[in-house]
Short mmCIF file of C-alpha atoms in Angstrom, two decimals:
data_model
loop_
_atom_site.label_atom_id
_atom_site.label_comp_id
_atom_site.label_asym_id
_atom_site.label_seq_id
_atom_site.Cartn_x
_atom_site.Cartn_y
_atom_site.Cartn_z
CA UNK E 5 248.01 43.28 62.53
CA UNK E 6 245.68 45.98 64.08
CA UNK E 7 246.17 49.91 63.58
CA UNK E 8 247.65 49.94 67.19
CA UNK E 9 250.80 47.63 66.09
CA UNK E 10 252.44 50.01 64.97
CA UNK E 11 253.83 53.56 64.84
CA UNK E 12 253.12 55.26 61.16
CA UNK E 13 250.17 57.11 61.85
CA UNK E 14 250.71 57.99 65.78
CA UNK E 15 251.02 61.70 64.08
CA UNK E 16 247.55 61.25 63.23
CA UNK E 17 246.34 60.42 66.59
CA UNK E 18 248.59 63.29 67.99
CA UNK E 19 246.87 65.65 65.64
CA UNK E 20 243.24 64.73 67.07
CA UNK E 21 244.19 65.85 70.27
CA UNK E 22 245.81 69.21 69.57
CA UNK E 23 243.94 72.18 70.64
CA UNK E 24 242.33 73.10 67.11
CA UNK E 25 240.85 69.88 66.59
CA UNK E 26 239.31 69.94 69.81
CA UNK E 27 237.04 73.62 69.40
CA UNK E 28 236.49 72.23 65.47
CA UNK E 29 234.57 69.02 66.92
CA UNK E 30 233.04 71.26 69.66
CA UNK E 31 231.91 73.56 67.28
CA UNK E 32 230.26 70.67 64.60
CA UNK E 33 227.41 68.31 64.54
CA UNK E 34 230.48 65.57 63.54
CA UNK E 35 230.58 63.77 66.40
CA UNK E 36 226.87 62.76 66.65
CA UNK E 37 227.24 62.67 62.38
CA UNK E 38 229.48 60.01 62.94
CA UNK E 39 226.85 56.98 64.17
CA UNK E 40 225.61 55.51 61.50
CA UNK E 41 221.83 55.34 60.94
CA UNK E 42 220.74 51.70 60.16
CA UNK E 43 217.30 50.07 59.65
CA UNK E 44 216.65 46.10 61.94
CA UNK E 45 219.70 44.10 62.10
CA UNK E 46 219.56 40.31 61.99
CA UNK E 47 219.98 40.43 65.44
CA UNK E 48 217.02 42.99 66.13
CA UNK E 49 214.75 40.93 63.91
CA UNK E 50 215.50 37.73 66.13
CA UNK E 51 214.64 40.00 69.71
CA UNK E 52 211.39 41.71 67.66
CA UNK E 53 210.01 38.18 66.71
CA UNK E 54 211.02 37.32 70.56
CA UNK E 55 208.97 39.53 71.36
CA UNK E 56 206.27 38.67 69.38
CA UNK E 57 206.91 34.71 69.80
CA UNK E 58 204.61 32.29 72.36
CA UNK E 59 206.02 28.77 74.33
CA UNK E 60 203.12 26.84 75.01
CA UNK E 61 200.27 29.16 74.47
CA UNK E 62 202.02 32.12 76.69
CA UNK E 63 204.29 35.03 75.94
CA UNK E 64 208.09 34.86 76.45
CA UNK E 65 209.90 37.13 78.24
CA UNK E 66 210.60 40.77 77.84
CA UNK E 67 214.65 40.11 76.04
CA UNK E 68 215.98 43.03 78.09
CA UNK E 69 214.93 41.26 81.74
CA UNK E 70 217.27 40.64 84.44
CA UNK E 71 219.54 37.59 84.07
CA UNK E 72 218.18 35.95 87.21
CA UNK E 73 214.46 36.36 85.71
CA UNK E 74 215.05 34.99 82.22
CA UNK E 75 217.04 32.25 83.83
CA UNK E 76 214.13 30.54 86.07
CA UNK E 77 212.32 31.33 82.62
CA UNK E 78 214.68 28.98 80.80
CA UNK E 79 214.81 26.99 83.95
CA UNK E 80 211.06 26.22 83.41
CA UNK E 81 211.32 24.82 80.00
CA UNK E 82 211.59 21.09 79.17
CA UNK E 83 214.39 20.47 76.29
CA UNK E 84 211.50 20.63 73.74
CA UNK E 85 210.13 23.66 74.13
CA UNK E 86 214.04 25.19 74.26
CA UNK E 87 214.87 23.67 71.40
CA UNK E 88 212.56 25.39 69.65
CA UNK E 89 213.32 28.49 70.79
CA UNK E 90 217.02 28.19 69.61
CA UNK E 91 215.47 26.92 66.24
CA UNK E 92 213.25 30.12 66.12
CA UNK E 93 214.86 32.85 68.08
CA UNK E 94 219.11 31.72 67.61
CA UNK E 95 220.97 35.10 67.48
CA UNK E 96 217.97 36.39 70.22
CA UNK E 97 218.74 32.99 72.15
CA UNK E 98 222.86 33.16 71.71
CA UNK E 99 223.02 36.59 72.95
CA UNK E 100 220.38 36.67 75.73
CA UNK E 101 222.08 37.14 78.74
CA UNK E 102 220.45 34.88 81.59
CA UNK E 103 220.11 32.03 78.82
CA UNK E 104 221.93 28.89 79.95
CA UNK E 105 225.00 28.69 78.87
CA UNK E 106 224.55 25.42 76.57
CA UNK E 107 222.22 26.49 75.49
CA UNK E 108 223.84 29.96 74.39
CA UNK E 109 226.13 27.98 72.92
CA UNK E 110 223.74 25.67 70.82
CA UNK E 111 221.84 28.94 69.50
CA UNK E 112 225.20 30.70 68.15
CA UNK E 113 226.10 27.47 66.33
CA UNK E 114 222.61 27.77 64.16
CA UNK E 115 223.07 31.37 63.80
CA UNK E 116 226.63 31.19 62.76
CA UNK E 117 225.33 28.46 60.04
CA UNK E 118 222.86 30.81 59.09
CA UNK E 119 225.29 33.55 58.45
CA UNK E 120 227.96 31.13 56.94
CA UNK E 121 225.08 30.17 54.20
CA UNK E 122 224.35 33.85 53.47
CA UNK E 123 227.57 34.96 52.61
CA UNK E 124 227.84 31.11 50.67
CA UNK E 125 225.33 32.64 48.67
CA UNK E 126 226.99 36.53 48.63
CA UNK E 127 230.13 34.79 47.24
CA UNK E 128 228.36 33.90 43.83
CA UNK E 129 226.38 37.21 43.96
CA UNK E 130 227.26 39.46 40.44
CA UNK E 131 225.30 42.77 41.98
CA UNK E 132 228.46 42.80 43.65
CA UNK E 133 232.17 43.83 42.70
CA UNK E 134 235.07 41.58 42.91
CA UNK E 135 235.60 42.77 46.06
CA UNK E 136 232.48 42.65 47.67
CA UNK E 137 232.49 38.80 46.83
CA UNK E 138 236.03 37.88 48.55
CA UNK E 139 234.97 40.25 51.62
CA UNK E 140 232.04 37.76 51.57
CA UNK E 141 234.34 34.97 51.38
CA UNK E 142 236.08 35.92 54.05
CA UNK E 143 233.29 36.12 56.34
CA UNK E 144 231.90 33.02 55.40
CA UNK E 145 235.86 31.13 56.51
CA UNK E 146 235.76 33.39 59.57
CA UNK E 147 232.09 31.69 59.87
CA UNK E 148 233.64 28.37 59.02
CA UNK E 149 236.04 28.54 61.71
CA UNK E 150 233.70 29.42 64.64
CA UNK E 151 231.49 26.55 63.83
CA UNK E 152 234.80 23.88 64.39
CA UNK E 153 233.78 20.96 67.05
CA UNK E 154 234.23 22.28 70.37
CA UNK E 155 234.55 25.64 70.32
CA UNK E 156 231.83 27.54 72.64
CA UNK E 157 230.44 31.04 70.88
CA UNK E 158 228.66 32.77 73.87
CA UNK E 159 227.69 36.03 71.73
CA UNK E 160 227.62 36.08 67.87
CA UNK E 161 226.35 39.30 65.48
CA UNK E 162 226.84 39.29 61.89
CA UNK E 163 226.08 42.54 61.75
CA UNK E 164 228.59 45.20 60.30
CA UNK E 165 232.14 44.01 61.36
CA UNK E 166 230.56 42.05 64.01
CA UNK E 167 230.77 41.02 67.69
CA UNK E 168 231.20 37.98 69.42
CA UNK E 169 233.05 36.00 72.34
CA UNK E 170 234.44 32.76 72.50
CA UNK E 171 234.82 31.02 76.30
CA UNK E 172 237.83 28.49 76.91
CA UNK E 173 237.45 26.14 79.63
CA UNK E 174 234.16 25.38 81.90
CA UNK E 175 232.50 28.62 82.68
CA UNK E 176 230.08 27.10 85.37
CA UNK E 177 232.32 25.16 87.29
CA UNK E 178 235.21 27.66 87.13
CA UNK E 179 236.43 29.15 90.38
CA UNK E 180 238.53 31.68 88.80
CA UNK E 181 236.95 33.88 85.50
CA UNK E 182 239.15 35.74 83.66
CA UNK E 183 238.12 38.21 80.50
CA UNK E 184 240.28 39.24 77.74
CA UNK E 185 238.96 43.07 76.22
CA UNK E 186 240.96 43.66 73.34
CA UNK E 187 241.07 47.63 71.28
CA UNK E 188 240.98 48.77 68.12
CA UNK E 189 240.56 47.18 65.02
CA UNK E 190 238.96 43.87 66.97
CA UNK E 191 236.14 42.60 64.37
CA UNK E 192 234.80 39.22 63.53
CA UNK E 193 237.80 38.88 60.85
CA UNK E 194 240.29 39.74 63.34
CA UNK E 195 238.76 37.61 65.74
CA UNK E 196 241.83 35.01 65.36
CA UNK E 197 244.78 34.95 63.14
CA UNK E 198 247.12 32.41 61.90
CA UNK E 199 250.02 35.15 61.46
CA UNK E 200 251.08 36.67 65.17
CA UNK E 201 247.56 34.28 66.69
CA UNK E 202 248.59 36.51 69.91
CA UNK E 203 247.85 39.47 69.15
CA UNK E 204 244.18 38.59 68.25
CA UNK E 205 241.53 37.58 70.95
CA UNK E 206 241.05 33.67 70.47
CA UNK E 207 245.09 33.69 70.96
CA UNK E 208 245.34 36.24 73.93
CA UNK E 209 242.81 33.55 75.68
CA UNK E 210 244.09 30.57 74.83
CA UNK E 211 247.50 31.90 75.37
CA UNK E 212 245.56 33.01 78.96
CA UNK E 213 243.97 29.61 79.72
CA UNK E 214 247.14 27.65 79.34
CA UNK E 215 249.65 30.35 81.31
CA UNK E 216 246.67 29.98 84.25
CA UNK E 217 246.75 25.64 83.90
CA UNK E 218 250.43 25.96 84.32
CA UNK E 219 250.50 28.64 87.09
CA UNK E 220 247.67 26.61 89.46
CA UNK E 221 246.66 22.58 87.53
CA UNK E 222 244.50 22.35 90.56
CA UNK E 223 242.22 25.63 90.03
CA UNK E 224 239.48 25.02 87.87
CA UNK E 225 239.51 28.23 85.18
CA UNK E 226 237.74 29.68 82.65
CA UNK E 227 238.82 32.75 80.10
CA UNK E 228 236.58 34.60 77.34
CA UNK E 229 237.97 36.12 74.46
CA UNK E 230 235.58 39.26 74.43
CA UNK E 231 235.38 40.84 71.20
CA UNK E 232 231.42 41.68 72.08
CA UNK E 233 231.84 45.16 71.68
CA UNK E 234 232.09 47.72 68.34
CA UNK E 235 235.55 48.44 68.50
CA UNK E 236 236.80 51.05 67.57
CA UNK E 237 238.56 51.05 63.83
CA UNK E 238 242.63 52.67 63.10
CA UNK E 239 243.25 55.96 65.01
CA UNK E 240 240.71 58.14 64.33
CA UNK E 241 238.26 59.87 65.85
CA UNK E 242 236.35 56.53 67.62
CA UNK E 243 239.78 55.94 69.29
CA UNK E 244 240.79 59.63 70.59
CA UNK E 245 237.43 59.67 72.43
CA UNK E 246 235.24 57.44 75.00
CA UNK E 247 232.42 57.14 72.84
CA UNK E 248 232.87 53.41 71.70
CA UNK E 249 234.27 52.24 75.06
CA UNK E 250 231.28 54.22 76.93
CA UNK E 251 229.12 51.57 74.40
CA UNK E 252 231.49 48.30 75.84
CA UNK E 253 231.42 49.40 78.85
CA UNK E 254 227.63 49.02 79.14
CA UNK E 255 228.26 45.65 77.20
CA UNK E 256 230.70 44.43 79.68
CA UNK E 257 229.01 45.43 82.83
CA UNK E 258 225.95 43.09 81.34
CA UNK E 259 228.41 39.80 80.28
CA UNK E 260 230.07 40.24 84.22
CA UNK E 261 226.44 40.43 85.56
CA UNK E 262 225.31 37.17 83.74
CA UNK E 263 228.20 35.22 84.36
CA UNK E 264 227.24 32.11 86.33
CA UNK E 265 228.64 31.24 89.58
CA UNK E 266 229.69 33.68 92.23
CA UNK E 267 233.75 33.17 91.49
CA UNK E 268 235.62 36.10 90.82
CA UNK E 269 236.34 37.92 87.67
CA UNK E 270 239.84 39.13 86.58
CA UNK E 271 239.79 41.62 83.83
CA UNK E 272 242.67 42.01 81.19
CA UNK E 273 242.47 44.85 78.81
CA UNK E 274 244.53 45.83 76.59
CA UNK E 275 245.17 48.75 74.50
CA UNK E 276 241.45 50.58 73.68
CA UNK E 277 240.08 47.66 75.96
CA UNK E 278 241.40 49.54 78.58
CA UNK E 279 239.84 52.71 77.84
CA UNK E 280 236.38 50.22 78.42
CA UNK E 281 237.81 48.62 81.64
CA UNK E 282 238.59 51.99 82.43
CA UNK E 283 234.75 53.59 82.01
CA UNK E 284 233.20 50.47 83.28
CA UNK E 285 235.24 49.63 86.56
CA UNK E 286 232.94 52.08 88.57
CA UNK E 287 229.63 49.89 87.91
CA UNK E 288 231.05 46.60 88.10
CA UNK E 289 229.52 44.14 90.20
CA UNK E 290 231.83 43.74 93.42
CA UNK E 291 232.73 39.49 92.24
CA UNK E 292 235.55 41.57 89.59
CA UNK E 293 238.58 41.17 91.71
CA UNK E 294 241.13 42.66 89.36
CA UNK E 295 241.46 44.85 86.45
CA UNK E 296 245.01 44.76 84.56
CA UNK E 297 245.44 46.99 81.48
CA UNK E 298 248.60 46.22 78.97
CA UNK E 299 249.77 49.17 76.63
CA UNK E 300 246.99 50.92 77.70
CA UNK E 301 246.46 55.20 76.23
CA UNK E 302 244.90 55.39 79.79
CA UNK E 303 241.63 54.76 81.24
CA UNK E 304 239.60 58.40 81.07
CA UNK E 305 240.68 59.15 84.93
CA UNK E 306 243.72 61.07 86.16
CA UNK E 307 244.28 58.08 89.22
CA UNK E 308 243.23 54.98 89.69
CA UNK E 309 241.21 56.02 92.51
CA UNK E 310 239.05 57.45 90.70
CA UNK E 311 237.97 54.08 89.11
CA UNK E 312 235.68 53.84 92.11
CA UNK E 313 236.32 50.08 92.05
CA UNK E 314 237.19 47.94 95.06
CA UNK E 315 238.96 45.34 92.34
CA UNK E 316 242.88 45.35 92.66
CA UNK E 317 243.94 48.09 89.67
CA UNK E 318 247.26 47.06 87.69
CA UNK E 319 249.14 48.03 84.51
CA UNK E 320 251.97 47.52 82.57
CA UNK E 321 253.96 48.57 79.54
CA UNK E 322 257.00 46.99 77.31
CA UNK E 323 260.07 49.27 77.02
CA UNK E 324 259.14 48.91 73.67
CA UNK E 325 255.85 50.02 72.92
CA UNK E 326 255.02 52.96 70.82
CA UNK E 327 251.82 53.72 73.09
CA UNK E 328 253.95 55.39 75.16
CA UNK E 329 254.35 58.55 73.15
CA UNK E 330 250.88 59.38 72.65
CA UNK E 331 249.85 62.42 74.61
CA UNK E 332 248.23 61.18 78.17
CA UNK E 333 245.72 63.68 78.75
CA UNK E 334 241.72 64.37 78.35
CA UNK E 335 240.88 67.50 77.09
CA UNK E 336 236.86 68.61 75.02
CA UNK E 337 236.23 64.47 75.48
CA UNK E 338 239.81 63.92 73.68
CA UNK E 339 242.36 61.48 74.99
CA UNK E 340 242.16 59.14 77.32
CA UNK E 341 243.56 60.94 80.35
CA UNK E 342 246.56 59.88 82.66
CA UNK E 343 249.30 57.07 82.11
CA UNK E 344 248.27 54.13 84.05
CA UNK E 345 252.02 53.20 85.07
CA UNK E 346 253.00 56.53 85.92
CA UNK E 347 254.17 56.50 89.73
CA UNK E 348 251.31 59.52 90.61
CA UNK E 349 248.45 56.95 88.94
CA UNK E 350 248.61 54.71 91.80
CA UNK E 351 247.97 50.87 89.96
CA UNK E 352 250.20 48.30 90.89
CA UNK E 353 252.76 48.35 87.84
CA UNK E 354 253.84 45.08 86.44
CA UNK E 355 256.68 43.76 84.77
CA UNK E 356 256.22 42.97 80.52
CA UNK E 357 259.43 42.01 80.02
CA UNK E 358 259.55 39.78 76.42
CA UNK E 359 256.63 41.63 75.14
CA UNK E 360 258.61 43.26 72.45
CA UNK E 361 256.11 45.79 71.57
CA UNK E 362 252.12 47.06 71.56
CA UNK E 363 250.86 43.50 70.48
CA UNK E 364 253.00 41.13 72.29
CA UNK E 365 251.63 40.93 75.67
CA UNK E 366 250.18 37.38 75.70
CA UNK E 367 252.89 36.26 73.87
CA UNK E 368 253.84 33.17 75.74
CA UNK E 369 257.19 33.31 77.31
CA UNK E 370 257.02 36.78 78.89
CA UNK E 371 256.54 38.28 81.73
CA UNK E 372 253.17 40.26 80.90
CA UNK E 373 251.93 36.68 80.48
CA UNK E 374 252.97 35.27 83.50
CA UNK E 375 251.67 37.91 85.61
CA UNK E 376 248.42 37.83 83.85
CA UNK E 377 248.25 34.35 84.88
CA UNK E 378 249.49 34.88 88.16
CA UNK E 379 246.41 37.58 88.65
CA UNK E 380 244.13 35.16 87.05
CA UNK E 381 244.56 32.14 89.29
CA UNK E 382 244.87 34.75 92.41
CA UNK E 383 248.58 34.00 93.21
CA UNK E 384 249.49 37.87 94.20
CA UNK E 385 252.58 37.03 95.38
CA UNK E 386 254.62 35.54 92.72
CA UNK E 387 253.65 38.40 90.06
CA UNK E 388 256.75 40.24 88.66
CA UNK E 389 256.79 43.81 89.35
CA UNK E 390 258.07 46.57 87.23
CA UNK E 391 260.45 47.63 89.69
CA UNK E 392 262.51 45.77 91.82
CA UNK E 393 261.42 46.92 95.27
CA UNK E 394 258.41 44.62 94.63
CA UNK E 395 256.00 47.55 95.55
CA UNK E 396 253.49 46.12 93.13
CA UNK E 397 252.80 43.53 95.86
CA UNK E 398 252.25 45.71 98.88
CA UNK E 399 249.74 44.40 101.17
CA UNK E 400 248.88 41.39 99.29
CA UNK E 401 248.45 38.16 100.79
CA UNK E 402 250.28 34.89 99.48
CA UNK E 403 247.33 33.53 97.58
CA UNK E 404 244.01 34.65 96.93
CA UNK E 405 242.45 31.43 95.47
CA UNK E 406 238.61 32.60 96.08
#
């Protein structure tokens, strides 16, 4: 259960955003005190030694190229020489966008091995407390899990609370994409749970991926749980402001770009995750077709035409969700700005019925879900609006399958 769940401390979020608060942080260093100063993460060591690595006697690649150039670089390895590099370079490998897929995939399995053996060895470590241990315990189950046969890791980092995304179906073949950006509280340990599994990312996008088989069998799809961003964590400060989703967005914008294929891209954010649909939708690439936010404390714009996207906009909220009484305004870089299925926002609102609340939007069974489905597969038509003069639907055609 994330901070967003529920309703206790909605006071405190409130409070952030009254008027006081707002000339205290303008007045203060806090805001900039607030990132944390930290020396080379396992994942920077992997990209320095990158960069200070050779493939048969020549130099690889600057790590922060364009896709398309560390592709044909990839592209002009034999499966020696890349098997090396995922033996030398994995988090730098599993994280690289323009890396093949596979072999992303291959890279994140030795890196999460690596990282399951370190906290292995953090578990029996007496420098630290009781607590310390189990948190390392924990990691090293979460580690556990992510290693299972079959499951594809397409970003991994240890680091901190950690990032990483998870893709469910066949990404290169797919001819519909689909990307699940969760909010607050999203972490490596909250990456999947076994109580409420859809209220976490692995069960938004497997709930996702089987709502989309069931809406078109004959469309080939593909859905990533997308937890490759530092969320932000409970309602504080990092959640009242754009600074973590202006940090995703850039994130984002890079896993769209590097996505394989040309087919197009459905995004479905929810809660914070829509604050980072909601910064990034002006620099997406033009192959994201649709952006739908769920419970969302709005996306830093007063209408939806100031996304300066060309995707489809859409939003919905249960009757029932508490996200609805936070104050839906921006003001000193505080709040979030308009209500996304208010009638002067202008998306195309959508009907959650079943929901039952701030987490229970890809809860299978509901509406929410079958209209995310519906979006994903590109069957505009048959989604469920809020409202039953079906104005969600206005000037769409009966199927959008490319």
């Amino acid at each position: 259960m994330t901070s967003f769940d529920t309703s206790p401390q909605l006071n405190v979020w409130r409070a952030l955003l009254a008027l006081a608060v707002v000339f205290v942080m303008l007045a203060t260093t806090g805001w900039t005190a607030l990132r944390s100063q930290r020396g080379d993460t396992p994942l920077q060591a992997s990209l320095s030694a990158w960069e200070d690595g050779r493939i048969a006697g020549r130099r690889l690649p600057d790590p922060q190229s364009g896709p398309a150039k560390l592709a044909r670089f990839f592209g002009s390895l034999g499966e020696r020489d890349r098997a090396s590099l995922v033996r030398k370079y994995a988090l730098a490998v599993g994280n690289m966008n323009g890396a093949p897929l596979e072999l992303r995939y291959r890279a994140n399995r030795v890196a999460l091995a690596e990282a399951r053996d370190v906290e292995r060895e953090r578990m029996r470590d007496k420098r630290l407390t009781p607590a310390g241990q189990h948190e390392a315990g924990r990691r090293m189950h979460r580690f556990e899990d992510l290693l299972e046969k079959g499951r594809h890791i397409l970003a991994f980092d240890p680091e901190g609370s950690g990032r990483v995304a998870e893709v469910f179906g066949d990404l290169r073949e797919a001819e519909r994409v689909s990307v699940v950006v969760p909010g607050v509280d999203t972490d490596l340990l909250t990456f999947q749970r076994t109580h409420r599994p859809y209220s976490a990312p692995v069960g938004m996008a497997k709930a996702l991926y089987a709502a989309e088989k069931r809406a078109s069998p004959s469309t080939r799809t593909a859905v990533i749980a997308w937890a490759d961003y530092t969320a932000p964590s409970g309602l504080g400060i990092d959640s009242a402001t754009a600074m973590r989703a202006e940090d995703g967005a850039v994130r984002l914008d890079s896993l769209v770009r590097a996505l394989p294929g040309t087919a197009p891209v459905s995004l479905f954010c929810h809660s914070y995750g829509s604050v980072v649909c909601g910064v990034a939708a002006h620099g997406l690439p033009d192959r994201v077709s649709d952006i739908a936010v769920a419970g969302s404390p709005g996306m830093r714009v007063e209408k939806a035409a100031q996304l300066r996207t060309g995707a489809r906009v859409w939003a919905m909220r249960d009757a029932d969700d508490w996200i609805q009484d936070v104050p839906y305004l921006e003001l000193g870089g505080l709040g979030h700005g308009a209500d996304p299925v208010s009638a002067g926002f202008g998306a195309r609102v959508l009907s959650a019925a079943g929901a039952k609340g701030h987490a229970g939007y890809f809860e299978p069974g509901t509406a929410s879900l079958f209209n995310f489905a519906e979006i994903g597969v590109g069957a505009y038509r048959s989604v469920h609006c809020a409202h039953e003069d079906g104005v969600c639907r206005t000037g769409l055609s009966g199927t959008a399958a490319a």
